GROMACS .gro file of C-alpha atoms in nm:
model
  448
    1MET     CA    1   3.188   0.972  -0.548
    2THR     CA    2   3.080   1.139  -0.223
    3THR     CA    3   2.748   1.209  -0.058
    4ASP     CA    4   2.781   1.582  -0.121
    5SER     CA    5   2.826   1.534  -0.493
    6LEU     CA    6   2.519   1.314  -0.505
    7ARG     CA    7   2.302   1.568  -0.330
    8SER     CA    8   2.393   1.862  -0.549
    9GLY     CA    9   2.169   1.959  -0.838
   10PRO     CA   10   1.820   1.848  -0.937
   11GLY     CA   11   1.923   1.491  -1.004
   12ALA     CA   12   2.090   1.297  -1.275
   13ASN     CA   13   1.762   1.256  -1.455
   14GLY     CA   14   1.712   1.631  -1.476
   15ARG     CA   15   1.400   1.630  -1.260
   16THR     CA   16   1.342   1.860  -0.969
   17SER     CA   17   1.106   1.792  -0.682
   18GLY     CA   18   0.771   1.743  -0.849
   19ASP     CA   19   0.525   2.026  -0.810
   20ARG     CA   20   0.261   1.837  -1.004
   21ALA     CA   21  -0.049   1.743  -0.809
   22ARG     CA   22  -0.057   1.385  -0.939
   23LEU     CA   23   0.185   1.122  -1.054
   24PRO     CA   24   0.187   1.057  -1.429
   25VAL     CA   25   0.021   0.751  -1.575
   26ARG     CA   26   0.245   0.443  -1.554
   27GLU     CA   27   0.391   0.344  -1.890
   28HIS     CA   28   0.577   0.036  -2.010
   29LEU     CA   29   0.947   0.115  -2.029
   30PRO     CA   30   1.087   0.056  -2.379
   31ALA     CA   31   1.365  -0.200  -2.421
   32CYS     CA   32   1.535   0.025  -2.676
   33GLY     CA   33   1.513   0.399  -2.705
   34PRO     CA   34   1.695   0.726  -2.640
   35ALA     CA   35   1.773   0.631  -2.280
   36ALA     CA   36   1.921   0.296  -2.379
   37ALA     CA   37   2.121   0.453  -2.662
   38SER     CA   38   2.272   0.708  -2.422
   39GLY     CA   39   2.381   0.437  -2.180
   40VAL     CA   40   2.120   0.510  -1.911
   41PRO     CA   41   2.030   0.181  -1.738
   42VAL     CA   42   1.672   0.070  -1.690
   43LEU     CA   43   1.753  -0.087  -1.351
   44ASP     CA   44   1.983   0.041  -1.077
   45VAL     CA   45   2.042  -0.219  -0.802
   46VAL     CA   46   2.184  -0.071  -0.482
   47VAL     CA   47   2.381  -0.289  -0.241
   48PRO     CA   48   2.418  -0.103   0.093
   49VAL     CA   49   2.722  -0.221   0.289
   50TYR     CA   50   2.897  -0.152   0.617
   51ASN     CA   51   3.225  -0.333   0.691
   52GLU     CA   52   3.153  -0.611   0.442
   53GLU     CA   53   3.507  -0.668   0.312
   54LYS     CA   54   3.453  -1.045   0.319
   55ASP     CA   55   3.113  -1.075   0.145
   56LEU     CA   56   3.117  -0.777  -0.091
   57ARG     CA   57   3.324  -0.915  -0.379
   58PRO     CA   58   3.149  -1.254  -0.412
   59CYS     CA   59   2.812  -1.079  -0.383
   60VAL     CA   60   2.878  -0.828  -0.662
   61LEU     CA   61   3.042  -1.088  -0.888
   62ARG     CA   62   2.747  -1.323  -0.850
   63LEU     CA   63   2.490  -1.046  -0.897
   64HIS     CA   64   2.669  -0.903  -1.200
   65ASP     CA   65   2.695  -1.246  -1.362
   66HIS     CA   66   2.327  -1.317  -1.300
   67LEU     CA   67   2.212  -0.987  -1.449
   68SER     CA   68   2.445  -1.021  -1.747
   69ARG     CA   69   2.304  -1.362  -1.830
   70THR     CA   70   1.933  -1.317  -1.754
   71PHE     CA   71   1.830  -0.952  -1.745
   72PRO     CA   72   1.708  -0.823  -2.085
   73TYR     CA   73   1.759  -0.453  -2.009
   74ALA     CA   74   2.059  -0.235  -1.934
   75PHE     CA   75   2.148  -0.239  -1.564
   76ARG     CA   76   2.378  -0.086  -1.306
   77ILE     CA   77   2.499  -0.212  -0.968
   78THR     CA   78   2.572   0.059  -0.711
   79VAL     CA   79   2.770  -0.029  -0.399
   80ALA     CA   80   2.664   0.220  -0.130
   81ASP     CA   81   2.926   0.221   0.146
   82ASN     CA   82   2.783   0.337   0.481
   83ALA     CA   83   3.104   0.478   0.633
   84SER     CA   84   3.287   0.144   0.652
   85THR     CA   85   3.604   0.138   0.860
   86ASP     CA   86   3.760  -0.180   0.717
   87SER     CA   87   3.882  -0.248   0.362
   88THR     CA   88   3.532  -0.237   0.212
   89PRO     CA   89   3.603   0.091   0.024
   90ALA     CA   90   3.908  -0.062  -0.147
   91VAL     CA   91   3.713  -0.376  -0.246
   92ALA     CA   92   3.426  -0.168  -0.381
   93ALA     CA   93   3.656   0.062  -0.579
   94ALA     CA   94   3.831  -0.238  -0.732
   95LEU     CA   95   3.499  -0.388  -0.839
   96ALA     CA   96   3.389  -0.060  -0.998
   97ALA     CA   97   3.715  -0.048  -1.197
   98GLU     CA   98   3.695  -0.413  -1.298
   99LEU     CA   99   3.329  -0.461  -1.394
  100ARG     CA  100   3.130  -0.260  -1.644
  101GLY     CA  101   2.806  -0.131  -1.497
  102VAL     CA  102   2.933  -0.126  -1.137
  103ARG     CA  103   2.987   0.197  -0.947
  104TYR     CA  104   3.092   0.282  -0.593
  105VAL     CA  105   2.941   0.552  -0.370
  106ARG     CA  106   3.091   0.647  -0.034
  107LEU     CA  107   2.876   0.795   0.244
  108GLU     CA  108   3.029   0.938   0.559
  109GLU     CA  109   2.731   0.845   0.780
  110LYS     CA  110   2.582   0.507   0.866
  111GLY     CA  111   2.224   0.402   0.793
  112ARG     CA  112   2.074   0.176   0.528
  113GLY     CA  113   1.785   0.415   0.474
  114ARG     CA  114   2.024   0.707   0.432
  115ALA     CA  115   2.221   0.516   0.170
  116LEU     CA  116   1.911   0.418  -0.028
  117ARG     CA  117   1.763   0.768  -0.012
  118THR     CA  118   2.089   0.925  -0.133
  119VAL     CA  119   2.155   0.689  -0.423
  120TRP     CA  120   1.793   0.652  -0.533
  121SER     CA  121   1.737   1.028  -0.527
  122GLU     CA  122   2.017   1.087  -0.775
  123SER     CA  123   1.990   0.780  -0.994
  124ASP     CA  124   1.894   0.829  -1.359
  125ALA     CA  125   1.744   0.478  -1.388
  126PRO     CA  126   1.363   0.453  -1.413
  127VAL     CA  127   1.354   0.143  -1.188
  128LEU     CA  128   1.541   0.143  -0.855
  129ALA     CA  129   1.603  -0.165  -0.644
  130TYR     CA  130   1.814  -0.284  -0.353
  131MET     CA  131   1.920  -0.611  -0.197
  132ASP     CA  132   2.125  -0.714   0.104
  133VAL     CA  133   2.490  -0.798   0.051
  134ASP     CA  134   2.451  -1.149   0.193
  135LEU     CA  135   2.226  -1.244  -0.103
  136SER     CA  136   1.995  -1.439   0.126
  137THR     CA  137   1.726  -1.403  -0.139
  138ASP     CA  138   1.746  -1.626  -0.446
  139LEU     CA  139   1.839  -1.407  -0.744
  140ASN     CA  140   1.586  -1.584  -0.964
  141ALA     CA  141   1.326  -1.360  -0.798
  142LEU     CA  142   1.493  -1.041  -0.924
  143LEU     CA  143   1.331  -1.032  -1.267
  144PRO     CA  144   0.982  -1.113  -1.128
  145LEU     CA  145   1.042  -0.834  -0.875
  146VAL     CA  146   1.111  -0.558  -1.127
  147ALA     CA  147   0.900  -0.682  -1.420
  148PRO     CA  148   0.572  -0.526  -1.290
  149LEU     CA  149   0.754  -0.193  -1.253
  150ILE     CA  150   0.904  -0.210  -1.601
  151SER     CA  151   0.567  -0.301  -1.753
  152GLY     CA  152   0.390  -0.015  -1.574
  153HIS     CA  153   0.163  -0.245  -1.375
  154SER     CA  154   0.288  -0.153  -1.025
  155ASP     CA  155   0.456   0.129  -0.837
  156LEU     CA  156   0.662  -0.069  -0.585
  157ALA     CA  157   0.760  -0.435  -0.550
  158ILE     CA  158   0.878  -0.632  -0.248
  159GLY     CA  159   1.009  -0.979  -0.183
  160SER     CA  160   0.805  -1.166   0.076
  161ARG     CA  161   0.932  -1.443   0.300
  162LEU     CA  162   0.588  -1.477   0.456
  163ALA     CA  163   0.389  -1.545   0.139
  164ARG     CA  164   0.230  -1.887   0.115
  165SER     CA  165   0.459  -2.014  -0.163
  166ALA     CA  166   0.782  -1.866  -0.021
  167ARG     CA  167   1.051  -2.111   0.091
  168VAL     CA  168   1.249  -1.991   0.391
  169VAL     CA  169   1.531  -2.143   0.594
  170ARG     CA  170   1.591  -1.961   0.922
  171GLY     CA  171   1.576  -2.006   1.297
  172SER     CA  172   1.256  -2.002   1.499
  173LYS     CA  173   1.361  -1.685   1.683
  174ARG     CA  174   1.390  -1.476   1.367
  175GLU     CA  175   1.074  -1.632   1.226
  176PHE     CA  176   0.877  -1.536   1.537
  177ILE     CA  177   1.015  -1.180   1.541
  178SER     CA  178   0.938  -1.130   1.174
  179ARG     CA  179   0.580  -1.251   1.201
  180ALA     CA  180   0.520  -1.061   1.525
  181TYR     CA  181   0.648  -0.739   1.367
  182ASN     CA  182   0.422  -0.774   1.065
  183LEU     CA  183   0.129  -0.849   1.296
  184ILE     CA  184   0.202  -0.522   1.477
  185LEU     CA  185   0.204  -0.338   1.144
  186ARG     CA  186  -0.127  -0.490   1.043
  187SER     CA  187  -0.298  -0.411   1.372
  188SER     CA  188  -0.155  -0.062   1.431
  189LEU     CA  189  -0.101   0.081   1.081
  190ALA     CA  190  -0.348  -0.137   0.887
  191ALA     CA  191  -0.065  -0.258   0.663
  192GLY     CA  192  -0.175  -0.491   0.385
  193PHE     CA  193   0.168  -0.610   0.270
  194SER     CA  194   0.305  -0.928   0.421
  195ASP     CA  195   0.679  -0.867   0.476
  196ALA     CA  196   0.815  -0.522   0.553
  197GLN     CA  197   1.177  -0.603   0.633
  198CYS     CA  198   1.288  -0.840   0.357
  199GLY     CA  199   1.598  -0.682   0.201
  200PHE     CA  200   1.470  -0.715  -0.154
  201LYS     CA  201   1.263  -0.425  -0.290
  202ALA     CA  202   1.217  -0.205  -0.596
  203VAL     CA  203   1.037   0.119  -0.684
  204ARG     CA  204   0.973   0.326  -0.995
  205SER     CA  205   1.182   0.642  -1.000
  206GLU     CA  206   0.893   0.889  -1.037
  207VAL     CA  207   0.736   0.734  -0.725
  208ALA     CA  208   1.065   0.751  -0.533
  209GLU     CA  209   1.103   1.115  -0.631
  210ARG     CA  210   0.785   1.207  -0.448
  211LEU     CA  211   0.790   0.943  -0.176
  212LEU     CA  212   1.146   0.969  -0.041
  213PRO     CA  213   1.113   1.328   0.093
  214MET     CA  214   0.826   1.206   0.314
  215VAL     CA  215   1.029   0.921   0.469
  216GLU     CA  216   1.210   1.039   0.782
  217ASP     CA  217   1.389   0.725   0.897
  218SER     CA  218   1.747   0.669   0.785
  219GLY     CA  219   1.797   0.322   0.934
  220TRP     CA  220   1.619  -0.013   0.927
  221PHE     CA  221   1.267   0.130   0.961
  222PHE     CA  222   1.313   0.305   0.624
  223ASP     CA  223   1.157   0.010   0.439
  224THR     CA  224   0.848  -0.004   0.657
  225GLU     CA  225   0.786   0.370   0.644
  226LEU     CA  226   0.825   0.371   0.266
  227LEU     CA  227   0.573   0.090   0.222
  228VAL     CA  228   0.316   0.223   0.471
  229LEU     CA  229   0.309   0.569   0.309
  230ALA     CA  230   0.291   0.420  -0.040
  231GLU     CA  231   0.003   0.193   0.058
  232ARG     CA  232  -0.188   0.472   0.233
  233ALA     CA  233  -0.150   0.685  -0.080
  234GLY     CA  234  -0.314   0.413  -0.287
  235LEU     CA  235  -0.005   0.306  -0.480
  236ARG     CA  236   0.014  -0.050  -0.608
  237ILE     CA  237   0.260  -0.277  -0.427
  238HIS     CA  238   0.352  -0.604  -0.595
  239GLU     CA  239   0.467  -0.894  -0.375
  240VAL     CA  240   0.697  -1.172  -0.493
  241PRO     CA  241   0.731  -1.494  -0.289
  242VAL     CA  242   1.103  -1.559  -0.247
  243ASP     CA  243   1.334  -1.841  -0.156
  244TRP     CA  244   1.537  -1.711   0.137
  245VAL     CA  245   1.816  -1.860   0.347
  246ASP     CA  246   1.914  -1.689   0.672
  247ASP     CA  247   2.269  -1.558   0.701
  248PRO     CA  248   2.413  -1.696   1.028
  249ASP     CA  249   2.678  -1.421   1.030
  250SER     CA  250   2.428  -1.135   1.012
  251THR     CA  251   2.539  -0.831   1.214
  252VAL     CA  252   2.187  -0.692   1.269
  253HIS     CA  253   2.122  -0.616   1.637
  254ILE     CA  254   1.772  -0.757   1.677
  255VAL     CA  255   1.669  -0.593   2.007
  256ARG     CA  256   1.793  -0.245   1.917
  257THR     CA  257   1.641  -0.269   1.569
  258ALA     CA  258   1.305  -0.383   1.712
  259ALA     CA  259   1.299  -0.092   1.956
  260GLU     CA  260   1.372   0.158   1.679
  261ASP     CA  261   1.105   0.001   1.461
  262LEU     CA  262   0.842   0.035   1.733
  263LYS     CA  263   0.932   0.403   1.775
  264GLY     CA  264   0.892   0.441   1.400
  265VAL     CA  265   0.551   0.273   1.406
  266TRP     CA  266   0.435   0.520   1.671
  267ARG     CA  267   0.571   0.820   1.479
  268VAL     CA  268   0.420   0.721   1.145
  269GLY     CA  269   0.088   0.624   1.304
  270ARG     CA  270   0.064   0.962   1.474
  271ALA     CA  271   0.150   1.148   1.152
  272LEU     CA  272  -0.114   0.957   0.958
  273ALA     CA  273  -0.374   1.013   1.230
  274VAL     CA  274  -0.335   1.392   1.224
  275GLY     CA  275  -0.301   1.412   0.844
  276ALA     CA  276   0.050   1.559   0.858
  277LEU     CA  277   0.171   1.389   0.537
  278PRO     CA  278   0.087   1.522   0.186
  279LEU     CA  279  -0.008   1.181   0.049
  280ASP     CA  280  -0.221   1.342  -0.222
  281ARG     CA  281   0.104   1.415  -0.409
  282LEU     CA  282   0.131   1.038  -0.468
  283ALA     CA  283  -0.211   1.001  -0.630
  284ARG     CA  284  -0.224   0.812  -0.959
  285PRO     CA  285  -0.481   0.879  -1.232
  286PHE     CA  286  -0.760   0.624  -1.256
  287GLY     CA  287  -0.638   0.362  -1.499
  288ASP     CA  288  -0.365   0.375  -1.758
  289ASP     CA  289  -0.597   0.478  -2.039
  290PRO     CA  290  -0.629   0.861  -2.042
  291ARG     CA  291  -0.998   0.820  -2.137
  292ASP     CA  292  -1.059   0.664  -1.795
  293ARG     CA  293  -1.007   1.000  -1.628
  294ALA     CA  294  -1.299   1.147  -1.820
  295LEU     CA  295  -1.553   0.888  -1.707
  296THR     CA  296  -1.848   1.011  -1.506
  297GLY     CA  297  -2.064   0.811  -1.272
  298VAL     CA  298  -1.788   0.578  -1.156
  299GLU     CA  299  -1.914   0.445  -0.825
  300ARG     CA  300  -1.712   0.456  -0.509
  301GLY     CA  301  -1.501   0.157  -0.421
  302LEU     CA  302  -1.652  -0.121  -0.215
  303ALA     CA  303  -1.394  -0.080   0.061
  304ARG     CA  304  -1.481   0.286   0.111
  305GLN     CA  305  -1.852   0.208   0.113
  306LEU     CA  306  -1.798  -0.061   0.375
  307VAL     CA  307  -1.612   0.183   0.598
  308GLY     CA  308  -1.886   0.443   0.565
  309PHE     CA  309  -2.157   0.185   0.627
  310CYS     CA  310  -1.981   0.057   0.939
  311VAL     CA  311  -1.942   0.407   1.083
  312VAL     CA  312  -2.305   0.493   1.016
  313GLY     CA  313  -2.409   0.153   1.150
  314VAL     CA  314  -2.227   0.202   1.479
  315LEU     CA  315  -2.383   0.544   1.530
  316SER     CA  316  -2.728   0.413   1.432
  317THR     CA  317  -2.697   0.123   1.673
  318LEU     CA  318  -2.606   0.356   1.958
  319LEU     CA  319  -2.905   0.575   1.871
  320TYR     CA  320  -3.130   0.269   1.853
  321LEU     CA  321  -3.019   0.135   2.192
  322ALA     CA  322  -3.062   0.475   2.355
  323LEU     CA  323  -3.413   0.515   2.210
  324TYR     CA  324  -3.510   0.159   2.303
  325SER     CA  325  -3.401   0.214   2.663
  326LEU     CA  326  -3.596   0.540   2.670
  327PHE     CA  327  -3.914   0.397   2.516
  328ARG     CA  328  -3.894   0.089   2.737
  329LEU     CA  329  -3.962   0.306   3.040
  330GLY     CA  330  -4.324   0.353   2.928
  331VAL     CA  331  -4.414   0.070   2.689
  332GLY     CA  332  -4.352  -0.298   2.634
  333PRO     CA  333  -4.051  -0.442   2.454
  334GLN     CA  334  -4.220  -0.486   2.114
  335LEU     CA  335  -4.345  -0.127   2.093
  336ALA     CA  336  -4.016   0.008   2.226
  337ASN     CA  337  -3.825  -0.197   1.969
  338GLY     CA  338  -4.052  -0.087   1.682
  339GLY     CA  339  -4.036   0.283   1.769
  340ALA     CA  340  -3.662   0.286   1.825
  341LEU     CA  341  -3.597   0.091   1.508
  342LEU     CA  342  -3.822   0.318   1.299
  343VAL     CA  343  -3.653   0.641   1.410
  344SER     CA  344  -3.305   0.499   1.378
  345ALA     CA  345  -3.389   0.349   1.035
  346VAL     CA  346  -3.490   0.689   0.896
  347ALA     CA  347  -3.171   0.843   1.032
  348ASN     CA  348  -2.964   0.549   0.904
  349THR     CA  349  -3.101   0.576   0.549
  350ALA     CA  350  -3.040   0.951   0.538
  351ALA     CA  351  -2.684   0.912   0.668
  352ASN     CA  352  -2.597   0.625   0.433
  353ARG     CA  353  -2.747   0.816   0.141
  354ARG     CA  354  -2.510   1.105   0.194
  355LEU     CA  355  -2.201   0.960   0.359
  356THR     CA  356  -2.174   0.601   0.231
  357PHE     CA  357  -2.312   0.617  -0.122
  358GLY     CA  358  -2.245   0.983  -0.198
  359VAL     CA  359  -2.598   1.079  -0.309
  360ARG     CA  360  -2.647   1.457  -0.297
  361GLY     CA  361  -2.957   1.673  -0.335
  362ARG     CA  362  -3.325   1.598  -0.280
  363ASP     CA  363  -3.388   1.401  -0.597
  364GLY     CA  364  -3.511   1.054  -0.507
  365ALA     CA  365  -3.495   1.121  -0.132
  366VAL     CA  366  -3.857   1.014  -0.070
  367ARG     CA  367  -3.813   0.699  -0.276
  368HIS     CA  368  -3.491   0.619  -0.093
  369GLN     CA  369  -3.663   0.656   0.243
  370ALA     CA  370  -3.950   0.434   0.127
  371GLN     CA  371  -3.707   0.166   0.016
  372GLY     CA  372  -3.518   0.215   0.341
  373LEU     CA  373  -3.839   0.141   0.529
  374VAL     CA  374  -3.866  -0.190   0.348
  375VAL     CA  375  -3.517  -0.269   0.467
  376PHE     CA  376  -3.633  -0.151   0.811
  377ALA     CA  377  -3.923  -0.398   0.795
  378ILE     CA  378  -3.681  -0.682   0.736
  379GLY     CA  379  -3.478  -0.572   1.037
  380LEU     CA  380  -3.795  -0.539   1.241
  381ALA     CA  381  -3.897  -0.894   1.152
  382LEU     CA  382  -3.558  -1.027   1.255
  383THR     CA  383  -3.537  -0.837   1.584
  384SER     CA  384  -3.904  -0.883   1.676
  385GLY     CA  385  -3.880  -1.250   1.594
  386SER     CA  386  -3.577  -1.285   1.817
  387LEU     CA  387  -3.760  -1.107   2.102
  388ALA     CA  388  -4.060  -1.332   2.058
  389ALA     CA  389  -3.838  -1.637   2.063
  390LEU     CA  390  -3.666  -1.509   2.377
  391GLY     CA  391  -3.998  -1.452   2.550
  392ALA     CA  392  -4.120  -1.799   2.460
  393ALA     CA  393  -3.801  -1.955   2.588
  394THR     CA  394  -3.756  -1.769   2.917
  395GLY     CA  395  -4.097  -1.617   2.999
  396SER     CA  396  -3.972  -1.293   3.159
  397PRO     CA  397  -3.617  -1.208   3.041
  398SER     CA  398  -3.410  -0.936   3.206
  399HIS     CA  399  -3.345  -0.605   3.034
  400SER     CA  400  -2.977  -0.692   2.979
  401THR     CA  401  -3.074  -1.021   2.816
  402GLU     CA  402  -3.314  -0.838   2.584
  403LEU     CA  403  -3.037  -0.598   2.480
  404ALA     CA  404  -2.796  -0.884   2.415
  405VAL     CA  405  -3.047  -1.064   2.194
  406LEU     CA  406  -3.129  -0.745   2.005
  407ILE     CA  407  -2.761  -0.670   1.943
  408THR     CA  408  -2.711  -1.021   1.805
  409ALA     CA  409  -3.015  -0.990   1.580
  410ASN     CA  410  -2.902  -0.653   1.449
  411LEU     CA  411  -2.560  -0.792   1.365
  412ALA     CA  412  -2.725  -1.072   1.170
  413ALA     CA  413  -2.931  -0.819   0.973
  414THR     CA  414  -2.640  -0.585   0.903
  415VAL     CA  415  -2.492  -0.779   0.612
  416LEU     CA  416  -2.830  -0.814   0.442
  417ARG     CA  417  -2.902  -0.444   0.503
  418PHE     CA  418  -2.578  -0.338   0.335
  419LEU     CA  419  -2.640  -0.560   0.034
  420LEU     CA  420  -2.993  -0.427  -0.010
  421LEU     CA  421  -2.882  -0.066   0.025
  422ARG     CA  422  -2.599  -0.111  -0.224
  423ALA     CA  423  -2.783  -0.318  -0.484
  424TRP     CA  424  -3.140  -0.187  -0.454
  425VAL     CA  425  -3.175   0.143  -0.266
  426PHE     CA  426  -2.857   0.311  -0.395
  427PRO     CA  427  -2.752   0.106  -0.699
  428ALA     CA  428  -2.444   0.210  -0.891
  429ARG     CA  429  -2.529   0.435  -1.179
  430ALA     CA  430  -2.426   0.296  -1.512
  431CYS     CA  431  -2.149   0.488  -1.685
  432PRO     CA  432  -2.277   0.665  -1.997
  433GLU     CA  433  -2.185   0.508  -2.326
  434PRO     CA  434  -1.913   0.708  -2.497
  435GLU     CA  435  -2.031   0.893  -2.805
  436PRO     CA  436  -1.884   0.760  -3.128
  437GLU     CA  437  -1.600   0.970  -3.260
  438PRO     CA  438  -1.676   1.153  -3.586
  439GLN     CA  439  -1.522   0.988  -3.891
  440VAL     CA  440  -1.346   1.197  -4.146
  441ASP     CA  441  -1.357   1.103  -4.513
  442SER     CA  442  -1.001   1.082  -4.636
  443ASP     CA  443  -1.101   1.232  -4.974
  444SER     CA  444  -1.355   1.500  -4.894
  445GLU     CA  445  -1.260   1.558  -4.528
  446ASP     CA  446  -1.633   1.581  -4.447
  447VAL     CA  447  -1.736   1.482  -4.100
  448ARG     CA  448  -1.985   1.197  -4.113
   0.00000   0.00000   0.00000
């Protein structure tokens, strides 16, 4: 089978590029059903290879034996040959002829990402996975990897060598590079997953259908880009701690791969910053129960509220410091602090009301401001008390010292301010109780 034949048509599953605005609700895949009866596998495991004539046969034999003995669903193993120049094609073809559920795909261009994109895009299996040919990862993690995807709990799953309970055997150089790379991802792209480059991943096919066209990389950065975009779109990524033993004969060029990865980090970060990616096409409905999508009054997530509160807090603090410096030119520190804090508190409450907690309209605005002033009084007590303590300790502190003390006091009051705003000033509105469904008498068909 060639690359061209794989790319033709809408896909083996009969789907075209989704025009729907949202992904469907995740459902548990049935163990038996029309797909199973027609011979369509539930899991398609791709093994990308390039000049692996030595390792390919033992890898596929071991993987096939493991799946045959332990995996309760129909499966397929796809050997994706990335333009090998040795006898890898002959070995792969022989395996496909010898073992049921094994197929061979030949690509005329190199690139692990290109191989995965090509095979995954045309696979008819609802769960798509891949693993490295060296089988560094213990195969006992394969079922835990794909089980959350089969059950409908998660959208993607990754093996993690950096999880707390993972057991890893590898050199200090690779360990340092791996942890440094993931630190870069966390600091630059706000990645929440722990291990981007472990060659052991899986994805649901409806997610891959929408996600793969957005992934540009065709090499080693493919994994990272896939995960970052999925996470930014709000998809659920399941992590499995793995037992992993380093392959001493690995042909990966570390320096070149690291350089390409850093270029990819810059490209993806820039695209996310300017909003160039249609991540809304990856949105999932809220919850698996269709009734969840009809709920009203569901409050915003805590994480989003924290972000809004921090942004408003930074702006309010800058306004407060500017006003304090201005008022300090004509009055003492206590009056300057009180006036600056009062004005900034009114502005802070109004901004948090609209931006952080999503309250619209004028209803309750006066009450919210009154409650905000109580919160302001608490902040005033903290900051004024700190100024009084500073004056008692030093007698005549400098202006810079006053500002430093005030900043510290405001930071101490910030957590309490957020909790009071969230729980008291702008409490979450309770969701309305659903009305009972009318009952129909089976005899008279009257609605009770």
